[in-house]
Amino acid sequence: MAGRLSLVTASNSMTQQPQISEEQAPPSASRQSRASIIETWFEAHNDLAVATIVVAGFLLRLWIAHGTFLNPDEALHFRAANTPSWWLTYQRSLGIAHPPLLVFLLHFWRAFGMSELVLRLPSVIAGTLFCLIFYAWVANNFSRTAAWVSLIFVSFLPPMVELSAELRHYALLLVFCAGAMYFLDEALSRNSVWRMSVSLLCLYLALLSHYSAVLFAAWLAVYALVRLRSSSPSARVLITWSAGQVGALGISLFLYEVYISGLSRAFSGSNVLHGFMQDAYLLNSYYQPHRDNPLLFIFARTGGVFQFLFGQLAMGDVMFPLFIVGIVLLIRSQPDPTKPRITSRLGILLVMPFVINCAAALAGMYPYGGTRHSVLLAMFAIPAISVSIAKITRERVAYGTVAALIVVIISNLFGAPHRPYIPRADQNIAYMNQAIAFIGSQIPTTDPIFADNQAALMLGHYLCHQRPVPFDRPIAGFLTLQCDSHTIIGTEGSTNRFTTENFFPKWNELLRTHDDLKSGRPVWVVQMGWDIALARELQTKFPQYPNLNVRYFGRNITIFKLIVGEQENFPTVQ
């Protein structure tokens, strides 16, 4: 109030004082003047500012995508795509726990090169386009400040960047879900059949990218019904949307029958919708009636979602209540004539995806919590949080931008990545090159290499120099492949990585089923990928291995040699 009164006084005395310097003005008036100038600049150069943020996000993703070796999941996806024919690619895609779109895209994309950066480029491009489309959707439905905060979050938060700089399905999922939302709004606002068709195409591509898109499709149907009630679509638009829902249902049924059911058979009839996913690091993301209180599960896992999305535990704990505040603000908001799409129902609609995902976890159908499998919820968490920040900053774009940048800087500098995770320093491509060179020069081709499943996938990519290589299964429980005259015996997916609990049984099974492994023959044990600790645990827990000569290439690649028969009595680990 004092600042405004001072400005009025200065204005009334303009005739006696033709010029008033900024130094003579009260501090509050000076700050308001500078803020007004910045707001005016943002309004006049909005497109330029948005383009700057999007390009910066693209360059950041490009930098993250270069210089590191493929992780086991990335190697698995490329192996499925790296075949001589589309038909063989389809057959291999049946064994992956995701829909096939990425694999088919990679089969085509190989023509442009097979370096890590080139292979990750589709994800980088998709992740960048997601930022732009998502910003457009938020700007159409919320305030300009909220849209700016949302753009900065999706462009620079560590999980959003990292998932779109890897050879994974998530960037495709996000860009197609954002496209489905944006073009649905545009179709209903402009009464456009072709825009509705684009929205449906985006929905179909999202379903073919990741199974969590089924949860999104359920939400989008409700969102569309709400929007249809407040619109006056033509019969053609309404028929197009209705027919499109049948198509989405058909794709979902196809994926269930052909892909998910097949995986269930491959995993010995375990729960068709999650059996293979409910491993150590996802176990807490499924509700266990004998272990979990349902209310505590919902609260803790929801908090975990925000901790994951912001890549920093304390920051996630702060954003959770801001999300709730944003929802309350939206529910209590009055209609804005300049934003006809904003209604109190938007607040409820932003909560619905959390309810749907949580219900799926309670039913044991899909994980819910602080993992990448719930990254889709970023599209609904971030707008509500941005509404809160916009309210706190009094809808000042400059202040909201500064607040958002502070959040992403803290998250990047003091982040706590969720498992599974390889630090960038240990994922340096130089370590992989050194390990492959060691195998080529120090391991005789007559000595077999024994690897867990994730190491076998990575060896199949790097030791075979990106050539299409079949994985033979002559003996149940093991995979065999030949790379540069080396014989690699790997475990199947049920033994994803060696631990002291599973290594000794698999070693004894290896000797029992491979008659050529006689006493005195060397066997080289290779571990690559996430959470590898076998060599270190053997040395520290068991007296048989005090002098195990382990070669480390960073902290996520180890190679050591065992001699058949030297340890006659392997310990039984309880």
mmCIF file of C-alpha atoms in Angstrom, residues 54 88 113 119-120 137 194 214 232 290 296 309 311 355 372 374 385 420 429 438 474 490:
data_model
loop_
_atom_site.group_PDB
_atom_site.id
_atom_site.type_symbol
_atom_site.label_atom_id
_atom_site.label_comp_id
_atom_site.label_asym_id
_atom_site.label_seq_id
_atom_site.Cartn_x
_atom_site.Cartn_y
_atom_site.Cartn_z
ATOM 1 C CA VAL A 54 13.161 -25.797 -24.949
ATOM 2 C CA LEU A 88 12.334 -61.385 -36.285
ATOM 3 C CA GLY A 113 24.130 -45.206 -36.944
ATOM 4 C CA LEU A 119 20.510 -44.683 -30.689
ATOM 5 C CA ARG A 120 19.295 -42.406 -27.886
ATOM 6 C CA TRP A 137 -1.517 -27.645 -22.991
ATOM 7 C CA TRP A 194 -8.642 -33.823 -38.126
ATOM 8 C CA VAL A 214 -3.740 -47.803 -20.414
ATOM 9 C CA SER A 232 -20.833 -28.220 -28.617
ATOM 10 C CA HIS A 290 -0.175 -59.217 4.682
ATOM 11 C CA LEU A 296 -0.223 -45.835 4.898
ATOM 12 C CA LEU A 309 9.665 -36.725 -9.979
ATOM 13 C CA GLY A 311 14.862 -36.225 -7.994
ATOM 14 C CA VAL A 355 -6.381 -42.518 -7.892
ATOM 15 C CA ARG A 372 10.106 -44.459 -13.382
ATOM 16 C CA SER A 374 4.940 -43.722 -12.485
ATOM 17 C CA ILE A 385 2.285 -27.576 -8.153
ATOM 18 C CA PRO A 420 18.410 -48.890 -10.348
ATOM 19 C CA ILE A 429 32.108 -45.346 -22.280
ATOM 20 C CA PHE A 438 40.780 -56.678 -21.559
ATOM 21 C CA PRO A 474 20.715 -75.476 -25.306
ATOM 22 C CA GLY A 490 24.662 -66.239 -19.339
#
